[in-house]
Amino acid sequence: MLKNKIHQLSDKYKSEIIALRRHLHANPELSFEEKNTVAFVEEKLRSFGITHIEPKAETGLVVIIEGKNPEKKVIALRGDMDALPIVEANDVPYKSTNPGVMHACGHDVHTSSLLGTARILNELKDEFEGTIKLFFQPGEEKIPGGASMMIRDGALENPTPTAVIGQHVMPFIPVGKVGFRKGMYMASADELYLKVIGKGGHGAMPETLVDPVLISAHILVALQQVVSRKADPKTPSVLSFGKVIAEGATNVIPNEVNIEGTFRTLNEAWRKKAHEQMLKIAKGIAEGMGGEVEFEIRKGYPFLKNEPELTQRAITAAEEYLGKENVLDIDIWMAAEDFSYYTQEIDGCFYRLGTRNEAKGIISSVHTPTFDIDEDALGISTGLMAYIALQELKQ
Ligand SMILES: [Zn+2]
Ligand SMILES: [Zn+2]
């Protein structure tokens, strides 16, 4: 049975995949700088006997594994490869050796896991019909997103896959389990940059000045009505400001205040309307109070939708592979993912790999200096993705 063969191959290669993950973890590279990473990936693929490898998006790869009757159906599997500008605080043998750079989002796991999946599928290529495309993608963490560049460079052409499947570590799900959500899953994310301009001077003479600090305070409060009063309550929206810089003093009113924030939602029409509302409110308040505002909205990734039928088939496959009790139904998450670019073009399924282990103290969130995974997850991730892909090819 194919499922048992995949389990056996997954067990056989688990320790090697862990070693690959540790190498990647110790040698992280920032978004769009994944030169050594991609060279390492290519070398490993060739050592597995995989030779159909095309460079894409400068530091990315598209890899093709053909089964019998390769034209029958094409499925894409995606792994991202970039790390984050974080100083690793873990005291582990595979700690980052690149100062200030850390695989704190688990992309080392996704890359090593996809290598394992590639190896398994390549060994089974006489036993399935269709073609598997593998996307080793750069720059997930940084706008414009490596996924958009992979698409620009033709990753979804020659041949065109009918579906793309991706997995991502999830430190809130215990190791051994995976999580799926059908339909809307992750948010669009836009970066907000406001420069509120007034006229600075002595804090004792406000009547001669235009106070950008007070204007900013009003803008920050008023903008929240975009979420609380303008948004459809049934559509999740979030507006957060994490940076407010006013470089005055107890007795100095500054000339300007710089504010940065994020707006996230799950509806493209509302996203556009919310941008218009925010610009209007900020401008109205600044001008009404005698100042000005420069408001830049930098559009990030679109929302991520898991195609319901594809996702249901993947859930069924996961239940067969891992057991029903290990497949969870998960909620919407307001983080963003550039996997969404693929799902705007073709059917997609993005699921979560549990990596948490409280007994081992592995509980930190992604994007923190103490993030780590229970590596037993790598004994699941490689085979599971291979099994889901082969079940989908049979459709
Ligand atoms: Zn991340
Ligand atoms: Zn990530």
GROMACS .gro file of N, CA and C in nm, residues 120-227:
model
  324
  120ILE      N    1   1.105   1.138  -0.129
  120ILE     CA    2   1.005   1.030  -0.123
  120ILE      C    3   0.931   1.019  -0.257
  121LEU      N    4   0.885   1.132  -0.310
  121LEU     CA    5   0.808   1.129  -0.435
  121LEU      C    6   0.894   1.082  -0.551
  122ASN      N    7   1.020   1.123  -0.550
  122ASN     CA    8   1.110   1.080  -0.658
  122ASN      C    9   1.129   0.928  -0.656
  123GLU      N   10   1.134   0.872  -0.536
  123GLU     CA   11   1.151   0.726  -0.526
  123GLU      C   12   1.024   0.650  -0.564
  124LEU      N   13   0.911   0.721  -0.556
  124LEU     CA   14   0.783   0.656  -0.587
  124LEU      C   15   0.731   0.692  -0.726
  125LYS      N   16   0.818   0.751  -0.809
  125LYS     CA   17   0.763   0.808  -0.933
  125LYS      C   18   0.711   0.704  -1.032
  126ASP      N   19   0.748   0.576  -1.013
  126ASP     CA   20   0.690   0.471  -1.097
  126ASP      C   21   0.554   0.426  -1.045
  127GLU      N   22   0.514   0.481  -0.933
  127GLU     CA   23   0.390   0.433  -0.869
  127GLU      C   24   0.277   0.535  -0.870
  128PHE      N   25   0.300   0.651  -0.936
  128PHE     CA   26   0.188   0.746  -0.948
  128PHE      C   27   0.184   0.804  -1.088
  129GLU      N   28   0.065   0.855  -1.122
  129GLU     CA   29   0.046   0.920  -1.251
  129GLU      C   30   0.034   1.069  -1.229
  130GLY      N   31   0.099   1.147  -1.318
  130GLY     CA   32   0.090   1.291  -1.307
  130GLY      C   33   0.227   1.352  -1.276
  131THR      N   34   0.225   1.481  -1.247
  131THR     CA   35   0.349   1.555  -1.224
  131THR      C   36   0.340   1.635  -1.094
  132ILE      N   37   0.451   1.633  -1.021
  132ILE     CA   38   0.462   1.716  -0.901
  132ILE      C   39   0.560   1.828  -0.929
  133LYS      N   40   0.517   1.952  -0.904
  133LYS     CA   41   0.608   2.066  -0.911
  133LYS      C   42   0.639   2.109  -0.768
  134LEU      N   43   0.763   2.136  -0.741
  134LEU     CA   44   0.801   2.183  -0.608
  134LEU      C   45   0.847   2.327  -0.620
  135PHE      N   46   0.793   2.412  -0.534
  135PHE     CA   47   0.835   2.553  -0.531
  135PHE      C   48   0.922   2.576  -0.407
  136PHE      N   49   1.050   2.595  -0.428
  136PHE     CA   50   1.138   2.640  -0.319
  136PHE      C   51   1.146   2.792  -0.334
  137GLN      N   52   1.075   2.860  -0.248
  137GLN     CA   53   1.045   3.001  -0.271
  137GLN      C   54   1.125   3.095  -0.179
  138PRO      N   55   1.179   3.203  -0.232
  138PRO     CA   56   1.247   3.302  -0.147
  138PRO      C   57   1.148   3.402  -0.087
  139GLY      N   58   1.199   3.485   0.006
  139GLY     CA   59   1.134   3.609   0.045
  139GLY      C   60   0.988   3.607   0.085
  140GLU      N   61   0.949   3.511   0.169
  140GLU     CA   62   0.808   3.516   0.213
  140GLU      C   63   0.783   3.631   0.308
  141GLU      N   64   0.887   3.666   0.385
  141GLU     CA   65   0.867   3.761   0.496
  141GLU      C   66   0.868   3.907   0.451
  142LYS      N   67   0.892   3.934   0.326
  142LYS     CA   68   0.913   4.073   0.286
  142LYS      C   69   0.835   4.108   0.160
  143ILE      N   70   0.764   4.221   0.166
  143ILE     CA   71   0.694   4.272   0.049
  143ILE      C   72   0.796   4.294  -0.063
  144PRO      N   73   0.771   4.257  -0.190
  144PRO     CA   74   0.644   4.212  -0.248
  144PRO      C   75   0.615   4.063  -0.234
  145GLY      N   76   0.697   3.988  -0.160
  145GLY     CA   77   0.672   3.845  -0.141
  145GLY      C   78   0.731   3.763  -0.253
  146GLY      N   79   0.811   3.665  -0.216
  146GLY     CA   80   0.872   3.578  -0.317
  146GLY      C   81   0.770   3.506  -0.403
  147ALA      N   82   0.652   3.478  -0.346
  147ALA     CA   83   0.549   3.407  -0.424
  147ALA      C   84   0.509   3.488  -0.547
  148SER      N   85   0.496   3.619  -0.531
  148SER     CA   86   0.457   3.702  -0.645
  148SER      C   87   0.566   3.699  -0.752
  149MET      N   88   0.691   3.686  -0.710
  149MET     CA   89   0.801   3.680  -0.806
  149MET      C   90   0.810   3.543  -0.874
  150MET      N   91   0.779   3.438  -0.798
  150MET     CA   92   0.775   3.304  -0.858
  150MET      C   93   0.669   3.300  -0.969
  151ILE      N   94   0.554   3.361  -0.940
  151ILE     CA   95   0.446   3.364  -1.040
  151ILE      C   96   0.489   3.449  -1.159
  152ARG      N   97   0.547   3.565  -1.131
  152ARG     CA   98   0.599   3.653  -1.238
  152ARG      C   99   0.695   3.575  -1.330
  153ASP      N  100   0.775   3.489  -1.269
  153ASP     CA  101   0.876   3.414  -1.346
  153ASP      C  102   0.822   3.281  -1.401
  154GLY      N  103   0.691   3.265  -1.397
  154GLY     CA  104   0.630   3.152  -1.468
  154GLY      C  105   0.619   3.022  -1.390
  155ALA      N  106   0.626   3.029  -1.257
  155ALA     CA  107   0.616   2.904  -1.178
  155ALA      C  108   0.484   2.831  -1.202
  156LEU      N  109   0.379   2.907  -1.238
  156LEU     CA  110   0.248   2.843  -1.256
  156LEU      C  111   0.223   2.805  -1.402
  157GLU      N  112   0.328   2.811  -1.483
  157GLU     CA  113   0.313   2.773  -1.625
  157GLU      C  114   0.408   2.657  -1.658
  158ASN      N  115   0.379   2.592  -1.771
  158ASN     CA  116   0.469   2.490  -1.828
  158ASN      C  117   0.521   2.386  -1.730
  159PRO      N  118   0.444   2.300  -1.678
  159PRO     CA  119   0.300   2.291  -1.690
  159PRO      C  120   0.229   2.369  -1.580
  160THR      N  121   0.102   2.396  -1.603
  160THR     CA  122   0.021   2.469  -1.504
  160THR      C  123  -0.039   2.371  -1.403
  161PRO      N  124  -0.011   2.391  -1.274
  161PRO     CA  125  -0.071   2.302  -1.174
  161PRO      C  126  -0.218   2.336  -1.152
  162THR      N  127  -0.298   2.236  -1.117
  162THR     CA  128  -0.439   2.263  -1.085
  162THR      C  129  -0.453   2.306  -0.940
  163ALA      N  130  -0.354   2.275  -0.859
  163ALA     CA  131  -0.364   2.309  -0.716
  163ALA      C  132  -0.225   2.327  -0.658
  164VAL      N  133  -0.218   2.409  -0.554
  164VAL     CA  134  -0.092   2.428  -0.481
  164VAL      C  135  -0.118   2.402  -0.334
  165ILE      N  136  -0.024   2.329  -0.273
  165ILE     CA  137  -0.039   2.289  -0.133
  165ILE      C  138   0.084   2.336  -0.056
  166GLY      N  139   0.060   2.397   0.060
  166GLY     CA  140   0.172   2.444   0.143
  166GLY      C  141   0.146   2.410   0.288
  167GLN      N  142   0.254   2.399   0.365
  167GLN     CA  143   0.236   2.379   0.509
  167GLN      C  144   0.322   2.479   0.584
  168HIS      N  145   0.279   2.510   0.706
  168HIS     CA  146   0.354   2.605   0.789
  168HIS      C  147   0.353   2.557   0.933
  169VAL      N  148   0.467   2.571   0.999
  169VAL     CA  149   0.475   2.532   1.141
  169VAL      C  150   0.374   2.612   1.223
  170MET      N  151   0.324   2.552   1.328
  170MET     CA  152   0.230   2.620   1.417
  170MET      C  153   0.260   2.584   1.561
  171PRO      N  154   0.324   2.675   1.636
  171PRO     CA  155   0.365   2.644   1.774
  171PRO      C  156   0.249   2.637   1.873
  172PHE      N  157   0.126   2.663   1.826
  172PHE     CA  158   0.012   2.649   1.917
  172PHE      C  159  -0.054   2.511   1.902
  173ILE      N  160  -0.008   2.433   1.803
  173ILE     CA  161  -0.063   2.299   1.783
  173ILE      C  162   0.042   2.197   1.828
  174PRO      N  163   0.002   2.099   1.913
  174PRO     CA  164   0.099   2.000   1.962
  174PRO      C  165   0.160   1.920   1.847
  175VAL      N  166   0.286   1.884   1.863
  175VAL     CA  167   0.353   1.801   1.763
  175VAL      C  168   0.274   1.670   1.749
  176GLY      N  169   0.266   1.623   1.627
  176GLY     CA  170   0.187   1.502   1.600
  176GLY      C  171   0.054   1.534   1.536
  177LYS      N  172   0.013   1.661   1.549
  177LYS     CA  173  -0.117   1.700   1.492
  177LYS      C  174  -0.098   1.805   1.383
  178VAL      N  175  -0.198   1.815   1.298
  178VAL     CA  176  -0.199   1.919   1.195
  178VAL      C  177  -0.336   1.987   1.198
  179GLY      N  178  -0.340   2.110   1.141
  179GLY     CA  179  -0.465   2.185   1.142
  179GLY      C  180  -0.501   2.235   1.004
  180PHE      N  181  -0.631   2.228   0.974
  180PHE     CA  182  -0.681   2.274   0.843
  180PHE      C  183  -0.797   2.370   0.865
  181ARG      N  184  -0.814   2.461   0.772
  181ARG     CA  185  -0.935   2.542   0.767
  181ARG      C  186  -0.980   2.555   0.623
  182LYS      N  187  -1.108   2.527   0.600
  182LYS     CA  188  -1.165   2.543   0.466
  182LYS      C  189  -1.212   2.687   0.449
  183GLY      N  190  -1.188   2.743   0.332
  183GLY     CA  191  -1.236   2.879   0.304
  183GLY      C  192  -1.137   2.984   0.350
  184MET      N  193  -1.191   3.103   0.386
  184MET     CA  194  -1.105   3.213   0.428
  184MET      C  195  -1.018   3.169   0.545
  185TYR      N  196  -0.890   3.194   0.534
  185TYR     CA  197  -0.803   3.150   0.643
  185TYR      C  198  -0.713   3.261   0.698
  186MET      N  199  -0.642   3.333   0.610
  186MET     CA  200  -0.551   3.436   0.661
  186MET      C  201  -0.580   3.570   0.594
  187ALA      N  202  -0.531   3.676   0.660
  187ALA     CA  203  -0.573   3.812   0.622
  187ALA      C  204  -0.482   3.875   0.518
  188SER      N  205  -0.537   3.975   0.449
  188SER     CA  206  -0.451   4.068   0.375
  188SER      C  207  -0.382   4.155   0.479
  189ALA      N  208  -0.267   4.210   0.445
  189ALA     CA  209  -0.196   4.294   0.541
  189ALA      C  210  -0.134   4.412   0.468
  190ASP      N  211  -0.168   4.531   0.514
  190ASP     CA  212  -0.113   4.652   0.453
  190ASP      C  213  -0.037   4.732   0.558
  191GLU      N  214   0.073   4.790   0.516
  191GLU     CA  215   0.153   4.872   0.608
  191GLU      C  216   0.108   5.017   0.597
  192LEU      N  217   0.093   5.080   0.712
  192LEU     CA  218   0.045   5.219   0.717
  192LEU      C  219   0.157   5.309   0.770
  193TYR      N  220   0.186   5.414   0.697
  193TYR     CA  221   0.289   5.510   0.738
  193TYR      C  222   0.228   5.650   0.737
  194LEU      N  223   0.222   5.713   0.854
  194LEU     CA  224   0.167   5.848   0.862
  194LEU      C  225   0.275   5.944   0.911
  195LYS      N  226   0.286   6.056   0.843
  195LYS     CA  227   0.369   6.166   0.894
  195LYS      C  228   0.273   6.282   0.921
  196VAL      N  229   0.257   6.312   1.050
  196VAL     CA  230   0.168   6.421   1.089
  196VAL      C  231   0.254   6.546   1.108
  197ILE      N  232   0.224   6.650   1.030
  197ILE     CA  233   0.310   6.767   1.027
  197ILE      C  234   0.239   6.886   1.092
  198GLY      N  235   0.307   6.946   1.189
  198GLY     CA  236   0.254   7.067   1.254
  198GLY      C  237   0.358   7.177   1.250
  199LYS      N  238   0.364   7.252   1.358
  199LYS     CA  239   0.466   7.357   1.368
  199LYS      C  240   0.514   7.352   1.512
  200GLY      N  241   0.639   7.312   1.532
  200GLY     CA  242   0.693   7.291   1.665
  200GLY      C  243   0.740   7.420   1.731
  201GLY      N  244   0.774   7.406   1.861
  201GLY     CA  245   0.827   7.521   1.933
  201GLY      C  246   0.820   7.499   2.083
  202HIS      N  247   0.822   7.606   2.159
  202HIS     CA  248   0.823   7.599   2.307
  202HIS      C  249   0.688   7.545   2.357
  203GLY      N  250   0.698   7.447   2.442
  203GLY     CA  251   0.577   7.383   2.494
  203GLY      C  252   0.490   7.479   2.575
  204ALA      N  253   0.545   7.593   2.618
  204ALA     CA  254   0.467   7.689   2.697
  204ALA      C  255   0.386   7.784   2.608
  205MET      N  256   0.406   7.778   2.476
  205MET     CA  257   0.337   7.873   2.388
  205MET      C  258   0.258   7.801   2.279
  206PRO      N  259   0.168   7.709   2.318
  206PRO     CA  260   0.098   7.628   2.217
  206PRO      C  261   0.014   7.713   2.123
  207GLU      N  262  -0.028   7.833   2.170
  207GLU     CA  263  -0.116   7.916   2.088
  207GLU      C  264  -0.045   7.967   1.962
  208THR      N  265   0.089   7.962   1.961
  208THR     CA  266   0.164   8.009   1.843
  208THR      C  267   0.205   7.891   1.753
  209LEU      N  268   0.167   7.768   1.792
  209LEU     CA  269   0.218   7.648   1.724
  209LEU      C  270   0.102   7.564   1.669
  210VAL      N  271   0.139   7.461   1.595
  210VAL     CA  272   0.041   7.357   1.559
  210VAL      C  273   0.096   7.226   1.615
  211ASP      N  274   0.027   7.169   1.710
  211ASP     CA  275   0.082   7.055   1.785
  211ASP      C  276   0.054   6.921   1.714
  212PRO      N  277   0.155   6.864   1.651
  212PRO     CA  278   0.132   6.738   1.578
  212PRO      C  279   0.108   6.619   1.672
  213VAL      N  280   0.149   6.634   1.799
  213VAL     CA  281   0.128   6.523   1.894
  213VAL      C  282  -0.021   6.510   1.924
  214LEU      N  283  -0.086   6.622   1.948
  214LEU     CA  284  -0.230   6.620   1.976
  214LEU      C  285  -0.308   6.575   1.852
  215ILE      N  286  -0.265   6.624   1.735
  215ILE     CA  287  -0.332   6.581   1.611
  215ILE      C  288  -0.319   6.429   1.597
  216SER      N  289  -0.201   6.378   1.623
  216SER     CA  290  -0.177   6.234   1.610
  216SER      C  291  -0.266   6.155   1.705
  217ALA      N  292  -0.279   6.206   1.828
  217ALA     CA  293  -0.363   6.137   1.927
  217ALA      C  294  -0.506   6.127   1.874
  218HIS      N  295  -0.556   6.237   1.819
  218HIS     CA  296  -0.692   6.235   1.764
  218HIS      C  297  -0.703   6.139   1.647
  219ILE      N  298  -0.603   6.142   1.560
  219ILE     CA  299  -0.607   6.052   1.443
  219ILE      C  300  -0.608   5.905   1.488
  220LEU      N  301  -0.522   5.872   1.584
  220LEU     CA  302  -0.513   5.732   1.629
  220LEU      C  303  -0.646   5.683   1.685
  221VAL      N  304  -0.711   5.768   1.763
  221VAL     CA  305  -0.841   5.728   1.819
  221VAL      C  306  -0.946   5.721   1.709
  222ALA      N  307  -0.950   5.822   1.624
  222ALA     CA  308  -1.056   5.829   1.522
  222ALA      C  309  -1.045   5.714   1.421
  223LEU      N  310  -0.922   5.675   1.388
  223LEU     CA  311  -0.908   5.569   1.288
  223LEU      C  312  -0.969   5.437   1.334
  224GLN      N  313  -0.977   5.418   1.466
  224GLN     CA  314  -1.035   5.292   1.514
  224GLN      C  315  -1.182   5.277   1.474
  225GLN      N  316  -1.248   5.390   1.441
  225GLN     CA  317  -1.388   5.377   1.399
  225GLN      C  318  -1.399   5.309   1.262
  226VAL      N  319  -1.290   5.305   1.189
  226VAL     CA  320  -1.294   5.232   1.062
  226VAL      C  321  -1.327   5.085   1.090
  227VAL      N  322  -1.267   5.030   1.196
  227VAL     CA  323  -1.295   4.892   1.233
  227VAL      C  324  -1.427   4.881   1.310
   0.00000   0.00000   0.00000
